[in-house]
Coordinates of C-alpha atoms in Angstrom, one line a residue:
M1 CA 80.1 124.2 92.8
T2 CA 77.3 122.8 95.8
M3 CA 78.7 123.4 99.6
T4 CA 78.9 119.9 99.6
D5 CA 82.1 119.7 96.7
H6 CA 83.5 122.6 98.5
V7 CA 83.3 120.8 102.3
K8 CA 84.9 117.7 100.2
D9 CA 87.7 119.7 98.3
Y10 CA 88.3 121.5 102.1
V11 CA 88.6 118.1 103.8
A12 CA 90.8 116.7 100.7
R13 CA 92.9 119.9 101.2
K14 CA 93.7 119.0 104.9
R15 CA 94.1 115.5 104.8
A16 CA 96.7 116.3 102.3
L17 CA 98.5 118.3 105.3
G18 CA 98.1 114.8 107.6
L19 CA 95.3 115.4 109.6
S20 CA 93.0 113.0 110.3
F21 CA 90.0 115.8 110.0
R22 CA 87.5 113.0 110.8
E23 CA 84.8 114.5 113.2
Q24 CA 85.5 117.7 111.3
E25 CA 84.4 116.1 107.9
R26 CA 81.2 114.7 109.8
V27 CA 79.9 118.3 110.9
L28 CA 80.8 119.8 107.3
M29 CA 78.4 117.5 105.8
R30 CA 75.6 117.6 107.7
Y31 CA 76.6 121.5 107.4
A32 CA 76.9 120.8 103.5
E33 CA 73.3 119.7 103.9
H34 CA 71.9 122.2 105.1
A35 CA 73.6 124.7 102.7
D36 CA 72.6 122.6 99.9
A37 CA 68.9 122.2 101.0
R38 CA 69.0 125.9 100.9
G39 CA 70.2 127.0 97.3
D40 CA 73.4 128.4 98.9
R41 CA 76.4 127.7 96.1
V42 CA 78.6 130.0 98.8
V43 CA 78.9 130.7 102.6
R44 CA 75.9 132.5 103.9
A45 CA 76.8 133.6 107.6
G46 CA 73.0 133.8 107.9
S47 CA 72.8 130.0 106.5
V48 CA 75.5 129.3 109.1
L49 CA 74.5 130.2 112.5
D50 CA 71.0 129.1 111.7
W51 CA 72.7 125.8 111.6
A52 CA 74.7 125.4 114.4
G53 CA 71.9 127.3 116.5
T54 CA 69.8 123.9 116.4
A55 CA 72.6 122.2 118.7
A56 CA 71.8 120.9 121.6
S57 CA 74.3 123.1 123.7
V58 CA 75.9 126.3 123.9
G59 CA 79.3 124.6 123.2
E60 CA 78.4 122.3 120.7
A61 CA 76.9 125.2 118.6
Q62 CA 79.9 127.0 119.3
R63 CA 82.0 123.8 118.4
R64 CA 80.3 123.4 114.9
L65 CA 79.9 127.8 114.3
G66 CA 84.3 127.2 114.2
I67 CA 84.7 124.7 112.3
I68 CA 82.1 125.9 109.9
R69 CA 84.1 129.2 110.4
G70 CA 87.5 127.8 109.1
L71 CA 85.5 126.3 106.3
A72 CA 84.0 129.9 104.9
V73 CA 87.8 131.8 106.0
F74 CA 89.6 129.3 103.5
L75 CA 86.8 129.7 100.7
H76 CA 86.9 133.5 101.2
A77 CA 90.6 133.9 100.3
G78 CA 89.3 133.0 96.9
D79 CA 86.0 133.9 96.6
D80 CA 85.0 136.9 98.4
R81 CA 81.4 136.3 98.1
H82 CA 81.8 133.5 101.1
E83 CA 80.9 134.9 104.4
V84 CA 82.9 134.5 107.2
P85 CA 80.6 134.2 110.7
H86 CA 81.7 136.6 113.1
R87 CA 83.9 134.1 115.7
G88 CA 81.5 135.3 118.9
A89 CA 78.0 135.5 117.5
L90 CA 77.4 132.6 119.7
G91 CA 78.5 133.5 122.8
R92 CA 81.4 134.1 123.6
P93 CA 83.6 130.5 123.2
R94 CA 84.8 129.1 126.9
K95 CA 88.6 129.1 126.6
H96 CA 88.8 126.8 130.3
R97 CA 88.5 122.8 129.2
P98 CA 85.4 121.7 132.2
P99 CA 86.8 120.0 135.4
P100 CA 86.2 116.1 135.0
R101 CA 84.4 114.2 137.1
I102 CA 86.1 110.8 137.9
P103 CA 83.5 107.7 138.3
S104 CA 84.3 105.6 140.6
P105 CA 85.0 102.1 139.9
E106 CA 81.4 101.0 141.1
E107 CA 80.5 103.7 139.1
I108 CA 81.3 102.5 135.9
R109 CA 80.3 98.9 136.6
K110 CA 76.6 100.0 136.6
I111 CA 77.1 102.2 133.8
M112 CA 78.4 99.0 132.0
K113 CA 75.6 96.8 133.4
E114 CA 73.1 99.6 132.5
A115 CA 74.6 99.2 129.1
L116 CA 73.2 95.6 128.8
S117 CA 69.8 96.1 129.0
L118 CA 70.1 99.0 125.5
P119 CA 67.3 98.2 122.7
P120 CA 67.5 96.1 120.8
A121 CA 67.7 93.6 123.6
G122 CA 69.3 90.5 122.5
S123 CA 71.1 92.3 120.0
L124 CA 74.7 93.0 119.3
T125 CA 74.0 96.8 120.2
P126 CA 74.2 96.1 124.3
L127 CA 77.3 93.8 124.4
T128 CA 78.9 96.5 122.0
F129 CA 78.1 99.7 124.3
H130 CA 79.1 97.3 127.9
H131 CA 82.3 96.6 126.1
V132 CA 83.4 99.7 124.4
I133 CA 82.9 101.5 127.3
G134 CA 84.9 99.2 129.4
L135 CA 87.5 99.2 127.3
M136 CA 88.1 103.1 127.6
A137 CA 87.7 102.5 131.2
C138 CA 91.1 100.7 131.4
T139 CA 93.0 102.0 128.7
G140 CA 92.4 105.6 128.6
L141 CA 91.7 105.5 124.6
R142 CA 90.0 108.6 123.5
R143 CA 86.8 107.8 122.0
S144 CA 87.4 108.2 118.0
E145 CA 90.2 105.8 118.6
A146 CA 87.9 102.6 120.6
T147 CA 85.7 103.4 117.8
G148 CA 87.9 103.5 115.3
L149 CA 89.3 100.3 116.5
Q150 CA 89.3 97.4 113.0
L151 CA 89.5 93.5 114.2
G152 CA 92.9 93.2 112.8
D153 CA 94.2 95.4 115.3
L154 CA 93.7 93.5 118.1
G155 CA 97.1 91.2 118.0
P156 CA 98.9 88.6 120.6
D157 CA 100.6 92.2 122.2
G158 CA 97.7 94.9 122.8
L159 CA 95.6 97.0 120.9
L160 CA 97.6 98.4 117.9
V161 CA 95.9 102.1 117.3
R162 CA 96.3 103.0 114.0
N163 CA 96.6 106.5 112.7
A164 CA 95.7 108.7 115.9
K165 CA 95.8 112.0 117.4
N166 CA 99.1 113.8 115.6
R167 CA 98.8 111.2 113.1
R168 CA 100.4 108.3 115.3
D169 CA 100.4 105.0 115.4
R170 CA 101.1 103.3 119.1
L171 CA 100.8 99.7 120.7
V172 CA 98.6 99.8 124.2
L173 CA 98.8 96.4 126.5
L174 CA 95.9 95.3 128.1
H175 CA 95.8 93.1 130.7
E176 CA 94.4 90.0 130.8
S177 CA 91.2 90.4 132.1
A178 CA 90.1 93.2 128.9
R179 CA 91.9 90.7 127.0
R180 CA 89.4 88.0 127.6
A181 CA 86.1 90.2 127.7
L182 CA 87.2 91.3 124.3
D183 CA 88.1 87.5 123.4
D184 CA 84.1 87.1 124.8
Y185 CA 82.8 90.4 122.8
L186 CA 84.1 88.5 119.7
V187 CA 82.5 85.3 120.2
A188 CA 79.3 87.1 120.5
R189 CA 79.9 89.2 117.6
K190 CA 80.7 86.5 115.4
R191 CA 77.7 84.1 116.7
R192 CA 75.2 87.0 116.6
G193 CA 76.6 88.5 113.0
G194 CA 78.7 91.5 113.4
P195 CA 79.7 92.4 109.7
G196 CA 82.4 94.6 108.9
E197 CA 86.0 95.2 109.4
H198 CA 85.3 97.8 112.6
L199 CA 85.8 96.2 115.8
F200 CA 82.3 97.4 117.6
V201 CA 79.5 97.9 115.8
L202 CA 76.0 97.5 116.2
A203 CA 73.1 95.5 115.6
S204 CA 72.7 97.6 112.2
G205 CA 76.2 96.3 111.6
R206 CA 77.3 99.7 111.2
P207 CA 80.4 101.0 113.2
V208 CA 79.3 103.2 116.5
R209 CA 80.4 106.7 116.2
P210 CA 81.8 108.9 118.6
D211 CA 79.4 111.1 119.0
Y212 CA 76.9 108.5 119.6
L213 CA 78.9 106.8 121.9
T214 CA 79.4 109.7 124.0
R215 CA 75.5 109.9 124.1
T216 CA 74.8 106.9 125.3
F217 CA 77.5 106.9 127.8
V218 CA 75.5 110.2 129.6
L219 CA 72.0 108.3 128.9
L220 CA 73.4 105.2 130.7
A221 CA 74.9 107.5 133.9
R222 CA 71.5 109.7 134.2
K223 CA 69.3 106.2 134.4
T224 CA 71.9 104.8 136.8
G225 CA 71.8 108.0 138.8
V226 CA 75.7 108.7 138.1
R227 CA 75.2 111.1 136.3
G228 CA 72.3 114.5 137.2
G229 CA 69.6 115.9 134.7
P230 CA 70.4 118.0 131.4
G231 CA 72.4 121.3 133.0
E232 CA 73.3 119.0 135.8
P233 CA 77.4 118.3 136.2
G234 CA 78.6 114.9 136.3
P235 CA 80.9 111.9 134.6
R236 CA 81.8 112.6 130.3
L237 CA 82.9 109.3 128.7
H238 CA 86.0 111.5 128.3
D239 CA 86.2 111.3 132.2
L240 CA 86.7 108.0 131.5
R241 CA 90.2 108.7 130.0
H242 CA 91.1 110.9 133.5
G243 CA 90.0 107.7 135.7
F244 CA 92.5 105.6 133.6
A245 CA 95.4 108.2 134.2
A246 CA 94.4 109.2 138.3
R247 CA 94.7 105.5 139.2
A248 CA 97.5 105.1 136.8
L249 CA 99.4 107.0 138.8
E250 CA 97.9 105.5 142.5
G251 CA 99.6 103.1 141.7
S252 CA 103.2 104.0 141.1
L253 CA 103.4 107.0 144.1
S254 CA 104.9 104.1 145.9
S255 CA 108.0 103.7 144.8
S256 CA 111.1 105.3 144.5
R257 CA 111.2 109.1 142.4
R258 CA 113.2 107.7 139.3
D259 CA 110.5 104.8 139.0
V260 CA 107.3 107.5 139.1
G261 CA 109.2 109.2 136.4
R262 CA 109.7 106.4 134.4
H263 CA 106.2 105.5 135.2
M264 CA 105.3 108.9 133.7
L265 CA 106.6 108.0 130.6
A266 CA 105.0 104.8 130.0
L267 CA 101.2 107.1 130.8
S268 CA 102.3 109.6 128.6
T269 CA 102.8 106.9 125.9
T270 CA 100.0 104.6 127.0
L271 CA 97.9 107.7 125.9
G272 CA 99.0 108.9 123.1
H273 CA 100.6 111.9 123.9
T274 CA 103.6 113.2 122.2
R275 CA 105.1 115.3 125.2
V276 CA 104.5 113.7 128.6
T277 CA 103.6 117.6 130.1
N278 CA 100.5 116.8 127.8
T279 CA 99.9 114.4 130.6
Y280 CA 99.7 116.2 133.4
Y281 CA 96.2 117.8 132.3
Y282 CA 94.7 114.4 132.8
L283 CA 96.2 114.0 136.9
E284 CA 93.6 115.1 139.2
A285 CA 93.4 114.6 142.3
T286 CA 90.9 111.4 144.1
P287 CA 91.0 110.3 147.5
V288 CA 94.1 107.6 147.0
L289 CA 96.2 110.4 145.5
M290 CA 95.3 112.9 148.7
R291 CA 96.2 110.4 150.7
Q292 CA 99.7 109.0 149.3
V293 CA 100.5 112.6 148.8
S294 CA 99.7 113.6 152.6
E295 CA 101.6 110.5 153.9
A296 CA 104.8 111.2 152.1
A297 CA 104.5 114.8 153.3
E298 CA 104.3 113.6 157.3
K299 CA 107.2 111.2 156.5
L300 CA 109.0 114.0 154.6
H301 CA 108.6 116.0 157.7
M302 CA 109.5 113.5 160.1
T303 CA 112.6 112.8 158.7
T304 CA 113.7 116.2 158.9
G305 CA 112.6 116.7 162.1
K306 CA 115.1 114.0 163.6
E307 CA 117.7 114.6 161.0
R308 CA 117.2 118.4 163.0
S309 CA 117.4 117.7 166.1

């Protein structure tokens, strides 16, 4: 068997367990092409490290290693000729998630406007990136969910997100302004000849890939000055999801505790979380939230003082 054959069998087994495994499959197939070109019929630790080490960052190299190591462990169980690279061969992976840097509404508008200047000029590509970034900002969709949308997923009640994380479908409601923007995009998509069933496609007719969307977002953020140069911190594509959650909470803090609880449950459902506790990670301190918390604390303090007197 070639390495490509091994990968296809491995991916099929993972999907039989109910996993989508889309991102992992892309990484594994790229590694398989590398291994097959070298004539590797079994996993070679050195070959794995050589290929993983070509990534643009240490974090991405470690992610590649982790994915391929899973394949190696699986294959080694049936054939010990397959070598399992050490999990720390490319450095000790970070155990903490990077802190988010939530872009402001004005920064998001700058990035979306800059997307309209992407090449090829006058094609569908600039409009696609403009609208997919805007949709993620106002719905909190994951990048794989946004790029995986089909034309039939846009219905009168909102967006139907299929086969999301944890293999669950969910309905995401759309504000009327977001719906109008998507309707305008569909008109332009039809006029400019966007083929296929994917909602968001490029001028080439191919759907937008999640990793390509991430790289393009970083490029746009740097061009607008929202993010610094390579190695400098700044907003990531995933921070649009953080921003959506934080601003959704900002709008609920003036309500009663019971209403806030209901709002958290609705937010968790919109984000596609199986437990409300998973939503807490996305709730970051913003100036508005800090001011609201401060005002609530001051009000509580004054009320308590009056009761004591």
